[in-house]
XYZ file of C-alpha atoms in Angstrom:
282
model
C 0.000 0.000 0.000
C 1.427 3.383 -1.002
C 0.853 6.613 0.854
C 0.804 10.018 -0.851
C 1.621 13.125 1.159
C 1.818 16.803 0.271
C 4.732 19.259 0.576
C 3.695 20.192 4.116
C 4.969 16.760 5.161
C 8.556 17.932 4.602
C 9.636 20.698 6.945
C 13.052 21.314 5.395
C 13.291 21.825 1.650
C 16.617 23.149 0.406
C 16.636 24.835 -2.986
C 19.796 25.597 -4.903
C 21.281 25.933 -8.366
C 23.710 23.255 -9.452
C 26.053 23.166 -12.418
C 23.367 21.657 -14.661
C 20.237 23.319 -13.269
C 17.996 23.720 -10.204
C 18.575 21.341 -7.291
C 16.144 20.339 -4.537
C 17.514 18.748 -1.376
C 15.540 16.880 1.291
C 16.956 15.359 4.463
C 16.720 11.576 4.583
C 15.148 11.795 8.016
C 12.163 13.566 6.430
C 11.343 10.632 4.141
C 9.267 7.618 5.126
C 9.532 4.097 3.737
C 6.526 3.068 1.675
C 5.634 6.656 0.797
C 5.596 7.827 -2.805
C 6.690 11.424 -3.375
C 5.945 13.381 -6.545
C 8.097 16.388 -7.393
C 7.118 18.933 -10.035
C 9.534 21.399 -11.591
C 8.189 24.358 -13.581
C 10.496 26.631 -15.549
C 9.347 30.032 -16.811
C 10.982 32.544 -19.116
C 9.794 35.886 -20.420
C 8.103 35.562 -23.773
C 7.728 31.790 -23.525
C 5.047 29.525 -22.099
C 6.005 27.755 -18.836
C 7.076 24.126 -19.117
C 6.781 21.537 -16.349
C 8.049 18.053 -15.616
C 7.324 15.663 -12.765
C 9.397 13.036 -10.972
C 7.861 10.351 -8.751
C 10.036 8.686 -6.095
C 9.064 5.635 -4.020
C 11.059 5.454 -0.789
C 12.040 1.957 0.377
C 13.848 0.800 3.492
C 17.340 -0.676 3.350
C 20.152 -0.113 0.880
C 18.800 -0.541 -2.633
C 20.264 0.353 -6.031
C 19.678 3.991 -6.948
C 18.762 3.918 -10.622
C 18.888 6.859 -13.010
C 17.447 6.813 -16.547
C 18.025 9.058 -19.514
C 16.794 9.004 -23.091
C 19.952 9.556 -25.114
C 18.155 9.749 -28.452
C 15.633 12.215 -27.006
C 18.419 14.555 -25.891
C 19.944 14.432 -29.351
C 16.619 15.526 -30.871
C 15.689 17.868 -27.984
C 12.221 16.331 -27.784
C 10.756 13.563 -25.642
C 8.164 12.267 -28.083
C 8.074 9.045 -30.079
C 6.325 7.695 -33.148
C 6.507 4.536 -35.218
C 9.663 5.636 -37.021
C 11.477 6.942 -33.950
C 14.944 5.771 -32.995
C 14.943 5.206 -29.214
C 18.096 4.729 -27.132
C 17.723 4.582 -23.338
C 20.643 4.444 -20.914
C 20.494 3.425 -17.265
C 22.967 4.165 -14.484
C 23.248 2.819 -10.945
C 24.786 5.550 -8.812
C 25.524 3.451 -5.706
C 26.145 -0.048 -7.061
C 29.374 -1.496 -5.723
C 29.529 -5.052 -7.002
C 28.172 -6.902 -10.005
C 24.808 -5.419 -10.938
C 22.232 -6.645 -13.403
C 19.637 -4.655 -15.333
C 16.315 -5.847 -16.721
C 13.989 -3.752 -18.896
C 10.211 -3.812 -19.199
C 7.839 -1.605 -21.171
C 4.130 -0.978 -21.545
C 1.763 1.543 -23.036
C -0.268 3.969 -20.951
C -3.204 1.621 -21.690
C -1.311 -1.184 -19.835
C -0.442 -3.137 -22.986
C 2.887 -4.947 -22.631
C 5.599 -4.188 -25.175
C 7.717 -7.303 -25.704
C 11.442 -6.547 -25.549
C 13.561 -9.244 -27.191
C 16.088 -9.700 -29.987
C 13.464 -9.049 -32.652
C 12.255 -5.769 -31.138
C 15.591 -4.447 -29.817
C 19.260 -4.560 -30.752
C 20.314 -4.963 -27.120
C 17.791 -7.383 -25.646
C 15.982 -6.705 -22.375
C 18.942 -7.541 -20.097
C 21.555 -4.873 -19.474
C 21.766 -1.206 -18.582
C 21.094 0.076 -22.110
C 18.087 -0.397 -24.366
C 17.922 0.331 -28.097
C 14.626 -0.234 -29.906
C 14.365 -1.234 -33.528
C 12.676 1.351 -35.708
C 9.105 0.500 -36.610
C 8.374 -1.193 -33.272
C 6.325 1.591 -31.692
C 2.806 2.450 -32.769
C 1.524 5.853 -33.820
C -0.608 7.416 -31.100
C 0.743 5.299 -28.223
C 2.753 6.592 -25.254
C 5.149 4.216 -23.502
C 6.566 3.681 -20.014
C 10.023 2.081 -19.940
C 11.278 0.683 -16.617
C 14.768 -0.502 -15.701
C 15.002 -2.921 -12.741
C 18.465 -3.246 -11.190
C 19.843 -5.700 -8.621
C 23.280 -5.613 -7.008
C 24.857 -8.419 -5.000
C 26.169 -6.013 -2.370
C 22.857 -4.186 -1.848
C 19.400 -5.060 -0.549
C 16.481 -5.736 -2.856
C 15.793 -4.222 -6.246
C 15.945 -0.644 -7.442
C 13.996 0.672 -10.404
C 13.479 3.800 -12.481
C 10.909 4.588 -15.157
C 10.643 7.089 -17.973
C 7.528 7.993 -19.968
C 7.829 8.837 -23.651
C 4.666 10.428 -24.996
C 3.450 9.911 -28.533
C 4.225 12.301 -31.339
C 1.084 12.996 -33.346
C 1.401 13.023 -37.152
C 0.478 16.183 -39.087
C -3.240 16.819 -39.514
C -5.820 19.396 -40.507
C -4.990 19.897 -44.178
C -6.102 18.846 -47.640
C -4.060 17.832 -50.670
C -5.073 18.062 -54.319
C -3.689 16.427 -57.438
C -4.304 17.766 -60.927
C -3.201 16.623 -64.369
C -1.407 18.798 -66.883
C -2.996 20.667 -69.753
C -2.450 20.612 -73.488
C 1.092 21.924 -73.205
C 2.147 18.837 -71.361
C 0.443 16.529 -73.840
C 2.018 18.231 -76.868
C 5.472 17.310 -75.616
C 4.497 13.704 -74.969
C 4.561 14.239 -71.226
C 1.978 14.204 -68.511
C 2.108 16.854 -65.810
C 1.289 16.000 -62.217
C 0.819 18.889 -59.874
C 0.494 18.226 -56.141
C -0.291 21.067 -53.806
C -1.489 21.563 -50.292
C -4.295 24.085 -50.159
C -3.688 26.643 -47.491
C -2.519 30.222 -47.451
C -0.551 29.595 -50.635
C -3.622 29.996 -52.831
C -6.000 32.848 -52.070
C -8.855 31.056 -53.847
C -8.685 28.176 -51.395
C -7.928 30.015 -48.190
C -10.912 28.347 -46.506
C -9.225 24.953 -46.759
C -6.859 24.373 -43.792
C -3.186 23.570 -44.157
C -1.374 20.721 -42.450
C 0.258 21.409 -39.100
C 2.256 19.339 -36.634
C 0.226 18.342 -33.574
C 3.296 17.534 -31.475
C 4.585 19.527 -28.528
C 6.884 21.564 -30.742
C 5.767 22.563 -34.233
C 8.367 21.757 -36.862
C 8.919 21.988 -40.594
C 6.914 19.381 -42.485
C 8.179 17.064 -45.200
C 6.031 16.370 -48.268
C 6.436 13.344 -50.557
C 4.858 12.679 -53.958
C 5.015 8.939 -54.652
C 4.048 6.946 -57.746
C 3.492 3.204 -58.045
C 3.347 1.580 -61.495
C 2.084 -1.992 -61.706
C 1.875 -4.495 -64.540
C 0.215 -7.780 -63.646
C 1.865 -8.823 -60.345
C 5.002 -6.668 -60.665
C 5.060 -3.139 -59.208
C 7.638 -0.359 -59.205
C 7.753 2.549 -56.750
C 8.981 6.016 -57.742
C 9.594 8.951 -55.425
C 8.866 11.949 -57.637
C 9.416 14.571 -54.947
C 10.402 14.782 -51.296
C 10.953 18.153 -49.677
C 9.597 20.959 -47.535
C 7.604 22.720 -50.255
C 3.869 21.919 -50.093
C 3.494 22.532 -53.836
C 5.322 20.711 -56.609
C 5.034 20.015 -60.344
C 6.534 16.953 -62.018
C 6.811 15.817 -65.640
C 6.438 12.116 -66.311
C 8.163 10.536 -69.346
C 6.153 9.298 -72.355
C 4.675 5.860 -71.909
C 4.921 5.907 -68.122
C 1.202 5.267 -67.752
C 0.585 3.161 -70.838
C -2.506 1.030 -71.223
C -0.690 -2.024 -69.900
C 0.228 -0.377 -66.598
C -1.745 0.697 -63.563
C -0.491 3.881 -61.915
C -1.263 4.918 -58.326
C -0.370 8.285 -56.828
C -0.001 9.103 -53.141
C 1.048 12.122 -51.108
C 2.419 11.773 -47.586
C 3.085 14.485 -45.024
C 5.474 13.839 -42.140
C 7.254 15.741 -39.404
C 10.970 15.618 -38.590
C 10.493 12.559 -36.337
C 8.888 10.473 -39.044
C 5.275 10.630 -37.867
C 3.477 10.549 -41.209
C -0.019 10.662 -42.640
C -1.200 9.718 -46.119
C -2.830 12.897 -47.340
C -3.914 11.547 -50.721
C -4.039 8.098 -52.330
C -5.593 7.567 -55.762
């Protein structure tokens, strides 16, 4: 049974500024075994919206491993969000382990669905202090809790630390349009494909919304114009365009879409973390 107590439970809170940021110190005599403490840090700056983070600590009796977790890949990207195409590298540290210590990872979604960690889903396996996930393992729209359990032969019991990585939503809210070329394109034996996202680029279609990133931090979007040409059971994929411009024109060579071929066109919109949405498929 866990007990939850407010800040009035601690009579001595020491605030300071360390080399890497704010530091909060609490005397060990103030903490009770079996009590779970939640700490919330809010940072404000003029001209910017405040940002907050929380840390939950469960106090246990005895000498147990003190485990610290960090998302190395998140720091490299400066964002703690994941999607299906995310590269995730987590690193664990035991700050008071003295002898041989062993780490074991577990993971689940916020909906309590277990994420299996093995050689097919990771490059490191679930045993060890580091965890590297294979790309494509995570699902769009799901947030995940990763937990590292550590035991040490010279210490009592098991220590653990968890980190929550929230989902990165793919772009949404826009419309894409595909139009064929006119007579000029046909005269030269070419077909013109023009893909554009209707937004503020075209005054005539201002009422149609443009795509935007629904993640915590809005980023530049990447647009792709893809063609698939099939003949019987054999298909070829062509990437006609991939870039940051939401409007693009392409000229296809003569005979590309002959009567013996089926041609499919799709437009995808993705953010810098790879969260993508198919905006058009025809």
